[in-house]
Short mmCIF file of C-alpha atoms in Angstrom, two decimals:
data_model
loop_
_atom_site.label_atom_id
_atom_site.label_comp_id
_atom_site.label_asym_id
_atom_site.label_seq_id
_atom_site.Cartn_x
_atom_site.Cartn_y
_atom_site.Cartn_z
CA MET A 300 -43.30 17.18 40.07
CA ARG A 301 -40.20 15.03 39.85
CA SER A 302 -40.46 11.29 40.31
CA ILE A 303 -39.60 9.97 43.79
CA GLN A 304 -37.78 7.06 42.18
CA ARG A 305 -35.73 9.41 39.99
CA ARG A 306 -34.82 11.59 42.96
CA LEU A 307 -33.80 8.55 45.01
CA GLY A 308 -31.75 7.21 42.10
CA ILE A 309 -29.93 10.50 41.58
CA GLY A 310 -29.27 10.87 45.30
CA LEU A 311 -28.00 7.29 45.60
CA ALA A 312 -25.80 7.62 42.51
CA ALA A 313 -24.30 10.91 43.71
CA THR A 314 -23.65 9.50 47.18
CA LEU A 315 -22.07 6.30 45.87
CA LEU A 316 -19.91 8.23 43.40
CA LEU A 317 -18.69 10.61 46.08
CA VAL A 318 -18.00 7.86 48.61
CA GLY A 319 -16.43 5.63 45.95
CA LEU A 320 -14.09 8.34 44.70
CA VAL A 321 -13.05 9.28 48.23
CA LEU A 322 -12.44 5.64 49.19
CA ALA A 323 -10.57 4.93 45.95
CA GLN A 324 -8.29 7.94 46.32
CA ALA A 325 -7.76 7.25 50.01
CA SER A 326 -6.91 3.60 49.26
CA LEU A 327 -4.43 4.57 46.56
CA TRP A 328 -2.87 7.17 48.83
CA VAL A 329 -2.48 4.67 51.68
CA PHE A 330 -1.08 2.06 49.29
CA ASP A 331 1.33 4.64 47.83
CA ARG A 332 2.53 5.65 51.30
CA GLY A 333 3.02 2.04 52.32
CA LEU A 334 4.88 1.19 49.11
CA ARG A 335 7.16 4.19 49.49
CA ALA A 336 7.95 3.18 53.07
CA TYR A 337 8.75 -0.33 51.85
CA LEU A 338 10.96 0.98 49.04
CA GLU A 339 12.68 3.30 51.51
CA GLU A 340 13.96 0.22 53.30
CA ASP A 341 15.34 -1.14 50.00
CA LEU A 342 17.00 2.17 49.19
CA ARG A 343 18.54 2.31 52.66
CA ASP A 344 19.93 -1.20 52.17
CA GLU A 345 21.35 -0.17 48.78
CA ALA A 346 22.98 2.89 50.37
CA GLN A 347 24.54 0.71 53.03
CA GLY A 348 25.67 -1.73 50.36
CA LEU A 349 27.38 1.13 48.53
CA LEU A 350 29.01 2.17 51.80
CA ALA A 351 30.33 -1.35 52.24
CA ALA A 352 31.65 -1.31 48.66
CA LEU A 353 33.89 1.67 49.50
CA VAL A 354 37.34 0.26 50.22
CA ARG A 355 40.75 1.80 50.85
CA GLY A 356 43.03 1.62 47.82
CA PRO A 357 46.48 2.90 46.83
CA ALA A 358 44.98 6.23 45.78
CA GLY A 359 42.62 6.48 48.74
CA LEU A 360 38.93 5.50 48.81
CA GLN A 361 37.72 3.59 45.81
CA LEU A 362 34.52 1.74 44.86
CA ASP A 363 34.67 -2.05 44.56
CA GLU A 364 32.42 -2.60 41.54
CA ARG A 365 32.28 -6.33 42.21
CA ARG A 366 30.04 -5.60 45.17
CA LEU A 367 27.65 -3.40 43.19
CA ASP A 368 24.22 -4.45 41.99
CA PRO A 369 24.35 -5.07 38.21
CA SER A 370 21.46 -2.65 37.71
CA PHE A 371 23.82 0.21 38.61
CA GLN A 372 25.97 -0.74 35.60
CA ARG A 373 23.12 -0.97 33.04
CA GLN A 374 22.25 2.23 31.14
CA PHE A 375 19.01 3.93 32.31
CA SER A 376 18.09 0.86 34.33
CA GLY A 377 16.00 2.86 36.80
CA HIS A 378 18.48 2.31 39.65
CA TYR A 379 21.01 5.07 40.23
CA PHE A 380 23.37 6.35 42.90
CA ARG A 381 25.55 9.34 43.63
CA ILE A 382 28.34 9.50 46.21
CA ASP A 383 29.46 12.97 47.26
CA PHE A 384 32.72 13.69 49.09
CA SER A 385 33.94 17.03 50.24
CA ASP A 386 35.88 17.65 47.03
CA ARG A 387 34.46 15.27 44.45
CA SER A 388 31.42 13.07 43.54
CA TRP A 389 30.88 9.71 41.88
CA ARG A 390 27.90 8.66 39.75
CA SER A 391 26.62 5.24 38.70
CA ARG A 392 27.20 4.13 35.13
CA SER A 393 23.43 3.67 34.73
CA LEU A 394 23.04 7.48 34.67
CA TRP A 395 25.24 7.63 31.56
CA ASP A 396 25.64 11.34 30.85
CA ARG A 397 22.79 12.49 33.09
CA GLU A 398 23.09 14.12 36.48
CA LEU A 399 21.37 13.00 39.69
CA LEU A 400 20.75 16.04 41.85
CA LYS A 401 21.91 15.76 45.42
CA PRO A 402 18.96 16.10 47.86
CA ASP A 403 19.05 18.93 50.37
CA GLY A 404 18.26 16.76 53.39
CA THR A 405 18.77 13.19 54.51
CA GLY A 406 16.16 10.42 54.38
CA MET A 407 13.46 9.77 51.78
CA GLN A 408 12.61 12.82 49.72
CA ALA A 409 8.93 13.82 49.74
CA GLU A 410 8.88 14.86 46.09
CA LEU A 411 9.75 12.68 43.15
CA GLY A 412 12.88 13.74 41.31
CA ASP A 413 13.41 14.03 37.55
CA GLY A 414 15.33 11.17 36.00
CA PRO A 415 16.59 10.31 32.52
CA GLN A 416 14.10 9.59 29.75
CA GLY A 417 11.19 11.10 31.68
CA GLN A 418 11.60 8.84 34.68
CA LEU A 419 10.31 9.91 38.10
CA LEU A 420 12.69 8.92 40.87
CA LEU A 421 12.32 8.04 44.51
CA ILE A 422 15.48 9.44 46.09
CA TYR A 423 16.99 8.48 49.44
CA ARG A 424 20.03 10.21 50.97
CA ALA A 425 22.17 9.12 53.90
CA ASP A 426 25.31 10.72 55.34
CA TYR A 427 28.18 8.56 56.59
CA ARG A 428 31.77 8.76 57.72
CA ARG A 429 34.14 6.19 56.18
CA TYR A 430 37.85 5.90 56.90
CA GLY A 431 37.86 9.33 58.48
CA GLU A 432 36.18 11.02 55.52
CA ASN A 433 32.65 12.45 55.46
CA LEU A 434 30.52 11.38 52.54
CA SER A 435 26.90 11.46 51.34
CA ILE A 436 25.27 8.60 49.42
CA SER A 437 22.12 9.22 47.35
CA VAL A 438 20.30 6.28 45.75
CA ALA A 439 17.31 6.51 43.45
CA GLN A 440 14.76 4.16 41.93
CA ASP A 441 12.39 4.78 39.03
CA TYR A 442 8.82 5.12 40.37
CA GLN A 443 7.20 5.70 36.97
CA PRO A 444 6.14 2.03 36.36
CA ILE A 445 4.41 1.96 39.73
CA LEU A 446 2.57 5.21 38.95
CA GLN A 447 1.45 3.72 35.64
CA SER A 448 0.18 0.67 37.53
CA PHE A 449 -1.75 3.03 39.80
CA ARG A 450 -3.35 4.68 36.77
CA ARG A 451 -4.32 1.29 35.35
CA MET A 452 -5.79 0.38 38.72
CA GLN A 453 -7.75 3.62 38.70
CA TRP A 454 -9.23 2.89 35.26
CA VAL A 455 -10.02 -0.70 36.20
CA GLY A 456 -11.54 0.49 39.48
CA LEU A 457 -13.54 3.12 37.60
CA GLY A 458 -14.93 0.49 35.25
CA LEU A 459 -15.77 -1.93 38.03
CA GLY A 460 -17.25 0.89 40.11
CA GLY A 461 -19.40 2.02 37.17
CA ALA A 462 -20.67 -1.53 36.63
CA ALA A 463 -21.36 -1.92 40.36
CA LEU A 464 -23.16 1.44 40.42
CA LEU A 465 -25.34 0.38 37.48
CA LEU A 466 -26.25 -2.87 39.21
CA ILE A 467 -27.01 -1.01 42.45
CA LEU A 468 -29.26 1.47 40.62
CA ILE A 469 -31.12 -1.37 38.91
CA ALA A 470 -31.56 -3.13 42.27
CA GLN A 471 -32.63 0.16 43.87
CA ARG A 472 -35.19 0.78 41.11
CA TYR A 473 -36.66 -2.69 41.65
CA THR A 474 -36.65 -2.22 45.43
CA VAL A 475 -38.38 1.18 45.22
CA ARG A 476 -41.05 -0.16 42.87
CA ARG A 477 -41.67 -3.08 45.20
CA ALA A 478 -41.72 -0.79 48.24
CA LEU A 479 -44.22 1.57 46.57
CA ARG A 480 -46.52 -1.26 45.46
CA PRO A 481 -48.75 -0.87 48.56
CA LEU A 482 -49.31 2.77 47.55
CA GLU A 483 -50.55 1.60 44.16
CA GLN A 484 -52.92 -0.80 45.92
CA VAL A 485 -54.22 2.05 48.07
CA ARG A 486 -54.72 4.15 44.93
CA GLN A 487 -56.75 1.35 43.34
CA GLN A 488 -58.88 1.03 46.47
CA ILE A 489 -59.53 4.80 46.44
CA ALA A 490 -60.65 4.46 42.80
CA GLN A 491 -63.00 1.66 43.92
CA LEU A 492 -64.31 4.00 46.61
CA GLN A 493 -65.09 6.55 43.94
CA GLN A 494 -66.92 3.89 41.93
CA GLY A 495 -68.94 2.81 44.95
CA ARG A 496 -67.46 -0.71 44.96
CA ARG A 497 -66.22 -0.44 48.57
CA THR A 498 -66.92 1.67 51.64
CA ASP A 499 -63.44 1.80 53.22
CA LEU A 500 -59.77 0.93 52.66
CA ASP A 501 -58.13 -2.31 53.78
CA ALA A 502 -56.33 -1.85 57.07
CA GLU A 503 -53.78 -4.59 56.27
CA VAL A 504 -51.04 -2.31 54.93
CA PRO A 505 -47.33 -1.76 55.75
CA GLU A 506 -46.58 0.04 59.00
CA GLU A 507 -45.61 3.26 57.18
CA LEU A 508 -49.10 3.51 55.60
CA GLU A 509 -51.18 2.53 58.63
CA SER A 510 -51.71 6.11 59.84
CA LEU A 511 -52.62 7.33 56.34
CA VAL A 512 -55.15 4.54 55.71
CA ALA A 513 -56.62 4.95 59.20
CA GLN A 514 -57.06 8.68 58.64
CA ILE A 515 -58.77 8.13 55.26
CA ASN A 516 -61.11 5.52 56.76
CA HIS A 517 -61.91 7.90 59.60
CA LEU A 518 -62.66 10.64 57.07
CA LEU A 519 -64.92 8.29 55.08
CA ALA A 520 -66.80 7.25 58.21
CA HIS A 521 -67.23 10.88 59.23
CA THR A 522 -68.44 11.84 55.75
CA GLU A 523 -70.93 8.96 55.64
CA ASP A 524 -72.21 9.82 59.11
CA THR A 525 -72.63 13.46 58.09
CA LEU A 526 -74.57 12.43 54.97
CA LYS A 527 -76.83 10.16 57.00
CA ARG A 528 -77.61 12.95 59.43
CA SER A 529 -78.27 15.36 56.55
CA ARG A 530 -80.63 12.91 54.84
CA ASN A 531 -82.44 12.15 58.07
CA ALA A 532 -82.76 15.85 58.79
CA LEU A 533 -84.06 16.45 55.28
CA GLY A 534 -86.61 13.65 55.64
CA ASN A 535 -87.73 14.86 59.05
CA LEU A 536 -88.07 18.42 57.75
CA GLY A 537 -90.07 17.25 54.74
CA HIS A 538 -92.47 15.21 56.85
CA ALA A 539 -92.80 18.09 59.31
CA LEU A 540 -93.72 20.50 56.49
CA LYS A 541 -96.24 18.25 54.77
CA THR A 542 -99.01 18.81 57.31
CA PRO A 543 -98.74 22.66 57.38
CA LEU A 544 -98.48 22.61 53.60
CA ALA A 545 -101.67 20.54 53.30
CA VAL A 546 -103.41 23.04 55.59
CA LEU A 547 -102.26 25.95 53.44
CA ILE A 548 -103.48 24.21 50.27
CA SER A 549 -106.85 23.64 51.93
CA LEU A 550 -107.06 27.30 52.98
CA ALA A 551 -106.27 28.42 49.45
CA GLY A 552 -109.44 26.67 48.27
CA ARG A 553 -111.80 28.34 50.74
CA GLU A 554 -114.72 30.49 49.56
CA GLU A 555 -113.32 33.60 51.25
CA LEU A 556 -110.74 33.85 48.47
CA ALA A 557 -113.33 33.48 45.69
CA ALA A 558 -113.47 37.25 45.43
CA HIS A 559 -109.77 37.26 44.63
CA PRO A 560 -109.35 34.67 41.89
CA ALA A 561 -105.91 35.89 40.81
CA LEU A 562 -104.56 35.76 44.38
CA ARG A 563 -106.05 32.31 44.92
CA ALA A 564 -104.58 31.01 41.65
CA THR A 565 -101.14 32.37 42.53
CA MET A 566 -101.24 30.85 46.02
CA ARG A 567 -102.37 27.50 44.65
CA GLU A 568 -99.61 27.52 42.03
CA GLN A 569 -96.85 28.37 44.51
CA LEU A 570 -98.08 25.86 47.10
CA GLU A 571 -98.25 23.10 44.46
CA GLN A 572 -94.66 23.89 43.43
CA ILE A 573 -93.57 23.69 47.06
CA GLU A 574 -95.35 20.37 47.44
CA GLN A 575 -93.75 18.96 44.25
CA ARG A 576 -90.30 20.11 45.30
CA LEU A 577 -90.76 18.67 48.78
CA SER A 578 -91.89 15.30 47.40
CA ARG A 579 -88.99 15.31 45.01
CA GLU A 580 -86.40 15.88 47.74
CA LEU A 581 -87.97 13.24 49.97
CA GLY A 582 -87.77 10.80 47.07
CA ARG A 583 -84.10 11.62 46.57
CA ALA A 584 -83.42 11.00 50.23
CA ARG A 585 -85.09 7.59 50.01
CA LEU A 586 -83.24 6.66 46.82
CA ALA A 587 -79.86 7.70 48.21
CA GLY A 588 -80.01 5.04 50.93
CA GLU A 589 -76.59 4.06 52.23
CA VAL A 590 -74.63 4.61 49.05
CA LEU A 591 -71.68 6.97 49.19
CA PRO A 592 -72.03 10.10 47.05
CA GLY A 593 -70.16 10.14 43.81
CA ALA A 594 -70.60 6.41 43.15
CA ARG A 595 -70.93 5.40 39.53
CA PHE A 596 -74.22 4.20 38.11
CA ASP A 597 -74.25 0.45 37.38
CA CYS A 598 -76.93 0.02 34.72
CA ALA A 599 -77.23 -3.77 35.11
CA GLN A 600 -77.74 -3.43 38.86
CA GLU A 601 -79.95 -0.35 39.11
CA LEU A 602 -82.18 -0.27 36.01
CA PRO A 603 -84.07 -3.59 36.48
CA GLY A 604 -85.37 -2.53 39.88
CA LEU A 605 -86.22 0.95 38.65
CA PHE A 606 -88.19 -0.34 35.64
CA ALA A 607 -90.00 -2.90 37.79
CA THR A 608 -91.10 -0.10 40.12
CA LEU A 609 -92.23 2.06 37.17
CA SER A 610 -94.19 -0.86 35.69
CA MET A 611 -96.08 -1.29 38.96
CA ILE A 612 -96.79 2.43 39.29
CA HIS A 613 -97.82 2.97 35.65
CA ASP A 614 -99.81 -0.20 34.97
CA ARG A 615 -101.64 1.22 31.94
CA GLY A 616 -100.53 -1.13 29.20
CA LEU A 617 -97.18 0.61 28.78
CA SER A 618 -94.22 -1.47 27.57
CA LEU A 619 -91.07 -0.32 29.41
CA ASP A 620 -87.66 -1.68 28.41
CA TRP A 621 -83.99 -0.69 28.60
CA GLN A 622 -80.81 -1.54 26.73
CA ALA A 623 -77.19 -1.02 27.77
CA PRO A 624 -73.85 -2.64 26.92
CA LEU A 625 -72.75 -5.38 29.28
CA GLY A 626 -70.93 -3.99 32.32
CA LEU A 627 -71.73 -0.34 31.52
CA MET A 628 -70.79 1.99 34.38
CA LEU A 629 -71.84 5.61 33.93
CA PRO A 630 -69.65 8.24 35.63
CA ARG A 631 -72.70 9.94 37.12
CA ASP A 632 -74.20 10.18 40.60
CA ARG A 633 -76.49 7.23 41.33
CA GLU A 634 -79.25 9.18 43.05
CA ASP A 635 -79.32 11.81 40.33
CA LEU A 636 -79.83 9.19 37.59
CA LEU A 637 -82.40 7.27 39.60
CA GLU A 638 -84.34 10.51 40.10
#
């Protein structure tokens, strides 16, 4: 059977892992959504700044580069734009020879776009009308560094979560052992019951064990009461049979049976066996006393009294003695050994 502590540990670890992974992913998702919403505001401001940088020149609309963010001029800076007119389009110098695809719809794009050198771009598109001409401005920002930060956060979170899980499992193991300590005490008391060193279990136990201990004590009391009644019944039966048995033994010695010596000898033999067996069982009932069955035999406690009784019964110059190691407890029934 599997250990309760092991099952609790596995269940706790699985639950914490599942909850931790769900919370971690949910937290990253919420943080990602919030960061994208924040960056959307920046991209909208950049698009409006590009709109303001469009001025009327001798050849029509032109872009005033003095109003542009320097990052749009630096090669592969991670900040890009594209301005589309009805008949032409302009790109930022930061794209160099790469192309920024025009989004299909306005607003922040749900999917990250491909950028130069493996960059992943957040792309925002807005449509405007400037000096009577319709135009579309798309601005993009490299999101790859933020995704890498997310991955680092995931690894750090995984390490911290693993360490926290280990500490929780250690604390849970200690807590379970401490919580199960009363069960170990009950087990020791049951072993003492088996050895005859106590007659019931202590009732001062945690609330969860009260019903169990009460039921065991009730069972012990019922068993002891049943044994008492059985011994009393056996003693009463033995005493009740002694008188008829004595009468039968007397009848077996009468002269009427002298003509049948074999029959008389058989009757005498069987009646004597019945008398011996009856005396033996009555002696066992007296020796059993109040001790629970199955108790171990304590040599130092039982043998001195037994040998003193034998010395008084057999006072014929016999020298009776016994030897046993100190504290010897024999795993045998007390009444059987005394008999």
